[in-house]
Every structure is written in structure tokens, then in C-alpha cells.
mmCIF file of C-alpha atoms in Angstrom:
data_model
loop_
_atom_site.group_PDB
_atom_site.id
_atom_site.type_symbol
_atom_site.label_atom_id
_atom_site.label_comp_id
_atom_site.label_asym_id
_atom_site.label_seq_id
_atom_site.Cartn_x
_atom_site.Cartn_y
_atom_site.Cartn_z
ATOM 1 C CA ALA I 1 -0.020 0.010 0.139
ATOM 2 C CA TYR I 2 1.164 3.606 -0.601
ATOM 3 C CA GLY I 3 -0.601 6.701 0.384
ATOM 4 C CA LYS I 4 1.015 10.276 -0.155
ATOM 5 C CA TRP I 5 -0.583 13.816 0.606
ATOM 6 C CA SER I 6 1.211 17.271 -0.354
ATOM 7 C CA MET I 7 0.813 21.047 0.267
ATOM 8 C CA ARG I 8 2.634 23.411 -2.382
ATOM 9 C CA LEU I 9 4.404 26.091 -0.952
ATOM 10 C CA ILE I 10 5.201 28.194 -4.326
ATOM 11 C CA GLN I 11 2.709 27.781 -7.714
ATOM 12 C CA SER I 12 2.318 29.808 -10.597
ATOM 13 C CA THR I 13 -0.011 29.066 -13.773
ATOM 14 C CA SER I 14 -0.472 30.858 -16.939
ATOM 15 C CA SER I 15 -3.167 30.183 -19.693
ATOM 16 C CA GLU I 16 -2.563 31.415 -23.261
ATOM 17 C CA TYR I 17 -5.739 31.874 -25.141
ATOM 18 C CA SER I 18 -6.165 31.133 -28.912
ATOM 19 C CA THR I 19 -9.109 31.302 -31.162
ATOM 20 C CA PRO I 20 -9.151 31.117 -35.099
ATOM 21 C CA ALA I 21 -10.391 34.499 -35.365
ATOM 22 C CA PHE I 22 -8.151 36.147 -32.795
ATOM 23 C CA ASP I 23 -5.220 34.626 -34.763
ATOM 24 C CA ARG I 24 -6.669 35.735 -38.112
ATOM 25 C CA ALA I 25 -6.451 39.325 -36.795
ATOM 26 C CA LYS I 26 -3.192 38.990 -34.636
ATOM 27 C CA ALA I 27 -1.772 38.197 -38.060
ATOM 28 C CA ARG I 28 -3.485 41.454 -40.129
ATOM 29 C CA ARG I 29 -2.254 43.767 -37.501
ATOM 30 C CA PRO I 30 1.646 43.302 -37.046
ATOM 31 C CA ASP I 31 3.232 46.176 -35.184
ATOM 32 C CA ALA I 32 6.868 47.746 -36.385
ATOM 33 C CA THR I 33 9.077 45.084 -36.107
ATOM 34 C CA GLY I 34 6.695 42.674 -38.158
ATOM 35 C CA ALA I 35 5.731 40.983 -34.809
ATOM 36 C CA ALA I 36 1.921 40.761 -33.927
ATOM 37 C CA ALA I 37 0.579 43.916 -32.117
ATOM 38 C CA ASN I 38 -2.008 41.973 -30.701
ATOM 39 C CA PRO I 39 -0.436 39.849 -27.919
ATOM 40 C CA SER I 40 -2.277 36.754 -26.557
ATOM 41 C CA PRO I 41 -3.621 37.101 -22.974
ATOM 42 C CA ALA I 42 -2.030 35.649 -20.150
ATOM 43 C CA LEU I 43 -3.172 34.409 -16.801
ATOM 44 C CA SER I 44 -1.349 34.591 -13.922
ATOM 45 C CA SER I 45 -1.916 33.592 -10.344
ATOM 46 C CA VAL I 46 -0.268 32.469 -7.064
ATOM 47 C CA THR I 47 -2.095 28.984 -6.047
ATOM 48 C CA THR I 48 -3.096 26.721 -3.740
ATOM 49 C CA ALA I 49 -2.712 23.071 -4.576
ATOM 50 C CA ALA I 50 -3.235 19.821 -3.593
ATOM 51 C CA HIS I 51 -2.065 16.425 -4.479
ATOM 52 C CA MET I 52 -3.594 13.050 -3.154
ATOM 53 C CA ALA I 53 -2.358 9.890 -4.523
ATOM 54 C CA VAL I 54 -2.921 6.053 -3.756
ATOM 55 C CA GLY I 55 -0.695 3.702 -5.318
ATOM 56 C CA TYR I 56 0.715 -0.337 -4.965
ATOM 57 C CA ASP I 57 4.488 -1.036 -4.749
ATOM 58 C CA LEU I 58 4.911 -2.908 -7.827
ATOM 59 C CA SER I 59 8.376 -3.954 -7.104
ATOM 60 C CA ASP I 60 10.854 -2.398 -4.854
ATOM 61 C CA GLY I 61 10.966 1.149 -5.391
ATOM 62 C CA ILE I 62 8.481 1.170 -8.127
ATOM 63 C CA VAL I 63 4.944 2.645 -7.249
ATOM 64 C CA LEU I 64 2.177 2.578 -9.661
ATOM 65 C CA GLY I 65 -1.054 4.383 -8.630
ATOM 66 C CA GLY I 66 -3.704 7.297 -9.246
ATOM 67 C CA GLY I 67 -4.569 10.321 -7.836
ATOM 68 C CA LEU I 68 -6.199 13.870 -7.786
ATOM 69 C CA ILE I 69 -4.204 17.214 -8.349
ATOM 70 C CA PHE I 70 -5.609 20.561 -7.615
ATOM 71 C CA GLU I 71 -4.462 23.587 -8.855
ATOM 72 C CA TRP I 72 -6.652 26.726 -7.246
ATOM 73 C CA GLY I 73 -5.916 30.341 -8.256
ATOM 74 C CA ILE I 74 -5.907 32.355 -4.575
ATOM 75 C CA SER I 75 -5.736 35.959 -6.749
ATOM 76 C CA PRO I 76 -5.563 35.408 -10.334
ATOM 77 C CA SER I 77 -5.326 37.983 -12.761
ATOM 78 C CA ALA I 78 -5.530 38.530 -16.764
ATOM 79 C CA SER I 79 -3.210 40.533 -18.835
ATOM 80 C CA LYS I 80 -3.217 41.244 -22.363
ATOM 81 C CA GLY I 81 -0.713 44.138 -23.464
ATOM 82 C CA SER I 82 -1.012 46.770 -21.176
ATOM 83 C CA SER I 83 -4.392 45.990 -19.850
ATOM 84 C CA ASP I 84 -5.109 43.782 -16.759
ATOM 85 C CA SER I 85 -8.376 42.362 -15.133
ATOM 86 C CA SER I 86 -9.459 40.533 -12.247
ATOM 87 C CA VAL I 87 -10.232 36.905 -12.192
ATOM 88 C CA ARG I 88 -12.552 35.273 -9.902
ATOM 89 C CA THR I 89 -11.792 31.630 -10.457
ATOM 90 C CA ALA I 90 -8.870 29.982 -12.190
ATOM 91 C CA ASN I 91 -8.974 26.406 -11.449
ATOM 92 C CA LEU I 92 -7.633 23.337 -12.794
ATOM 93 C CA THR I 93 -8.405 19.630 -11.572
ATOM 94 C CA LEU I 94 -6.658 16.369 -12.548
ATOM 95 C CA LEU I 95 -7.505 12.899 -12.424
ATOM 96 C CA THR I 96 -3.895 11.209 -12.888
ATOM 97 C CA ALA I 97 -2.297 8.224 -13.189
ATOM 98 C CA PHE I 98 1.268 7.816 -12.168
ATOM 99 C CA ILE I 99 4.617 5.966 -11.576
ATOM 100 C CA ASP I 100 6.711 7.003 -8.697
ATOM 101 C CA TYR I 101 10.269 5.438 -8.967
ATOM 102 C CA TYR I 102 12.629 5.357 -5.765
ATOM 103 C CA LEU I 103 16.093 5.454 -6.950
ATOM 104 C CA GLN I 104 17.852 3.487 -4.347
ATOM 105 C CA PRO I 105 14.691 2.813 -1.858
ATOM 106 C CA ARG I 106 16.901 0.833 0.895
ATOM 107 C CA GLU I 107 19.622 3.389 0.943
ATOM 108 C CA ASN I 108 18.004 6.772 0.327
ATOM 109 C CA GLY I 109 14.734 8.585 -0.374
ATOM 110 C CA TRP I 110 15.373 9.922 -3.641
ATOM 111 C CA HIS I 111 12.393 9.482 -6.309
ATOM 112 C CA LEU I 112 11.087 10.516 -9.494
ATOM 113 C CA LEU I 113 7.072 10.931 -10.469
ATOM 114 C CA GLY I 114 5.546 10.995 -13.731
ATOM 115 C CA GLY I 115 2.010 10.775 -14.739
ATOM 116 C CA LEU I 116 -0.622 11.645 -17.122
ATOM 117 C CA GLY I 117 -4.133 13.055 -16.303
ATOM 118 C CA VAL I 118 -7.552 14.564 -17.563
ATOM 119 C CA GLY I 119 -9.958 16.712 -15.893
ATOM 120 C CA SER I 120 -11.033 20.504 -16.135
ATOM 121 C CA LEU I 121 -9.980 24.167 -16.026
ATOM 122 C CA SER I 122 -12.679 26.249 -14.734
ATOM 123 C CA LEU I 123 -12.214 30.227 -15.059
ATOM 124 C CA SER I 124 -14.638 33.216 -14.626
ATOM 125 C CA ASP I 125 -14.171 37.044 -14.012
ATOM 126 C CA THR I 126 -15.088 39.404 -11.403
ATOM 127 C CA THR I 127 -16.364 42.120 -14.140
ATOM 128 C CA GLY I 128 -19.566 39.396 -15.368
ATOM 129 C CA LYS I 129 -18.367 40.378 -18.948
ATOM 130 C CA VAL I 130 -17.056 36.782 -19.415
ATOM 131 C CA GLU I 131 -19.515 33.853 -18.671
ATOM 132 C CA PRO I 132 -18.004 31.449 -16.396
ATOM 133 C CA THR I 133 -16.634 28.345 -18.453
ATOM 134 C CA ALA I 134 -15.469 25.124 -17.984
ATOM 135 C CA ALA I 135 -12.760 23.541 -20.544
ATOM 136 C CA THR I 136 -11.782 20.007 -20.552
ATOM 137 C CA ALA I 137 -8.086 19.392 -19.870
ATOM 138 C CA ALA I 138 -5.294 17.009 -20.161
ATOM 139 C CA GLY I 139 -1.813 17.208 -18.615
ATOM 140 C CA ILE I 140 1.298 15.466 -17.817
ATOM 141 C CA VAL I 141 3.288 15.732 -14.356
ATOM 142 C CA MET I 142 6.830 15.489 -13.912
ATOM 143 C CA GLY I 143 8.779 15.878 -10.409
ATOM 144 C CA GLY I 144 11.279 14.653 -8.283
ATOM 145 C CA GLY I 145 11.872 14.891 -4.452
ATOM 146 C CA TYR I 146 13.410 13.511 -1.607
ATOM 147 C CA GLU I 147 11.543 11.570 1.543
ATOM 148 C CA TRP I 148 12.870 10.929 5.043
ATOM 149 C CA PRO I 149 11.625 8.094 6.942
ATOM 150 C CA LEU I 150 10.113 8.577 10.392
ATOM 151 C CA ASP I 151 9.521 4.945 11.140
ATOM 152 C CA SER I 152 8.897 1.742 8.676
ATOM 153 C CA GLU I 153 5.691 3.028 7.496
ATOM 154 C CA TRP I 154 5.657 6.882 7.609
ATOM 155 C CA ALA I 155 8.165 9.677 5.735
ATOM 156 C CA LEU I 156 7.787 13.212 5.402
ATOM 157 C CA GLY I 157 9.579 14.928 2.466
ATOM 158 C CA VAL I 158 9.926 17.812 -0.447
ATOM 159 C CA LEU I 159 8.687 17.411 -3.917
ATOM 160 C CA LEU I 160 9.436 19.911 -6.794
ATOM 161 C CA ARG I 161 6.669 19.199 -9.444
ATOM 162 C CA ILE I 162 6.035 20.540 -13.162
ATOM 163 C CA THR I 163 2.355 20.448 -14.559
ATOM 164 C CA LEU I 164 1.747 21.018 -17.829
ATOM 165 C CA ALA I 165 -1.824 21.098 -19.073
ATOM 166 C CA ARG I 166 -3.816 21.846 -22.315
ATOM 167 C CA ALA I 167 -7.571 22.754 -21.785
ATOM 168 C CA GLY I 168 -9.793 23.263 -24.711
ATOM 169 C CA GLN I 169 -13.359 24.435 -25.494
ATOM 170 C CA ASP I 170 -15.415 26.030 -28.321
ATOM 171 C CA THR I 171 -13.985 29.187 -28.167
ATOM 172 C CA ALA I 172 -10.421 29.073 -26.776
ATOM 173 C CA THR I 173 -7.488 26.663 -25.824
ATOM 174 C CA HIS I 174 -5.798 27.274 -22.710
ATOM 175 C CA GLY I 175 -1.877 25.897 -21.909
ATOM 176 C CA ILE I 176 -1.373 25.741 -18.431
ATOM 177 C CA GLY I 177 2.438 25.546 -16.775
ATOM 178 C CA ALA I 178 2.699 25.327 -13.278
ATOM 179 C CA LEU I 179 5.974 24.888 -11.022
ATOM 180 C CA SER I 180 5.529 23.731 -7.441
ATOM 181 C CA VAL I 181 7.406 23.059 -4.513
ATOM 182 C CA ALA I 182 5.786 21.005 -1.867
ATOM 183 C CA PHE I 183 6.022 19.448 1.631
ATOM 184 C CA THR I 184 5.193 15.747 1.345
ATOM 185 C CA GLY I 185 4.062 12.814 3.913
ATOM 186 C CA ALA I 186 3.624 9.456 2.609
ATOM 187 C CA TRP I 187 2.346 6.129 4.288
ATOM 188 C CA TYR I 188 3.973 2.809 2.931
#
């Protein structure tokens, strides 16, 4: 048996919106350097995040499992060029399948994490000009960390994780990149 929970200390996300009409308008209006005069909007936020996982130790040091990843914006904001606006919600939720590989499980707690996930991205703004929206998301998770055993069943650790996701809907696609540092707790 294997269980893991973690809390993030530092997290950031970004989102890039792309629609065919917007891309055509961008192509027609280059600036003096020939670059697009109308940059893509960007969404950024410090987030609170959680990662809950359950897995099975297939062999000594290889854990296969599934989990939930939550990346929820604390104070998201959107910007496009020189204009900014507040965003009410910017939340990414992924259901993941993962493999956690412990490099030398009997000697130290270094491990590498990789996984794939599906889920949703929900967005809404504070002005009410944009309808609340939810987009279907797919993502990849990569990370590495170290765990210090407390006894034969429990360990505390630190994890550096990168989450990359793509969410799409009829009017836009969103690219999300999140880097996090986490404290973890594991039960074996």
C-alpha cells in the first residue's frame, strides 16, 4: 500500500487563449518589427494546490497509482498587452495515473514522479463580462524529491513538481504550466 499527500508552497500558472478569429486578427496587424501587435492574453496566479495519491508498490521502489491534483488560483489576474483585469476563479483539477520511482529505496529517499491526467479548467471573471466557463483538460506531471523516513511506515519529504496541461473548449484553448515546491507525507 502507498498513500501520499502534499501541500504546495509556491505555485504559478499561465494560460494562453487562442481562437481562429483572434489568430487571423493578429496576423493582419503586425507592429513596426513585424511581430503581432495584439498579444495573446495571459493568466497568472499564485495558487494553492493539493495532490492526493494512492498506489501500489509493484516491486522494490516502483509505485504505480492514481491521484487527484488540484491547482486553484488564490488571486488570479489576466493581462493582454498593457491592460489587466481581475479573475474570480482559475482552477485546474486533474485525475492522474502515475509512476513513482525510488532510485535506491533501501539506501535513500530520492524519487522521480511522472504521470498523465484528465480533468477540467474553470475560469470566471469579476466583471461579469465573460461567462463562467469550464474546459476539458489533459496534462502531464513530472517531478522529483526526497523523503526522510520517520519509521517503517511513514516518511516526510519535499517534492519539486511541474504540471503542464492543455484545456480546450469551443472558443479557446488554454496552456497551463505550473511549477510547485511541496512538503509531502507518505504512508507505506
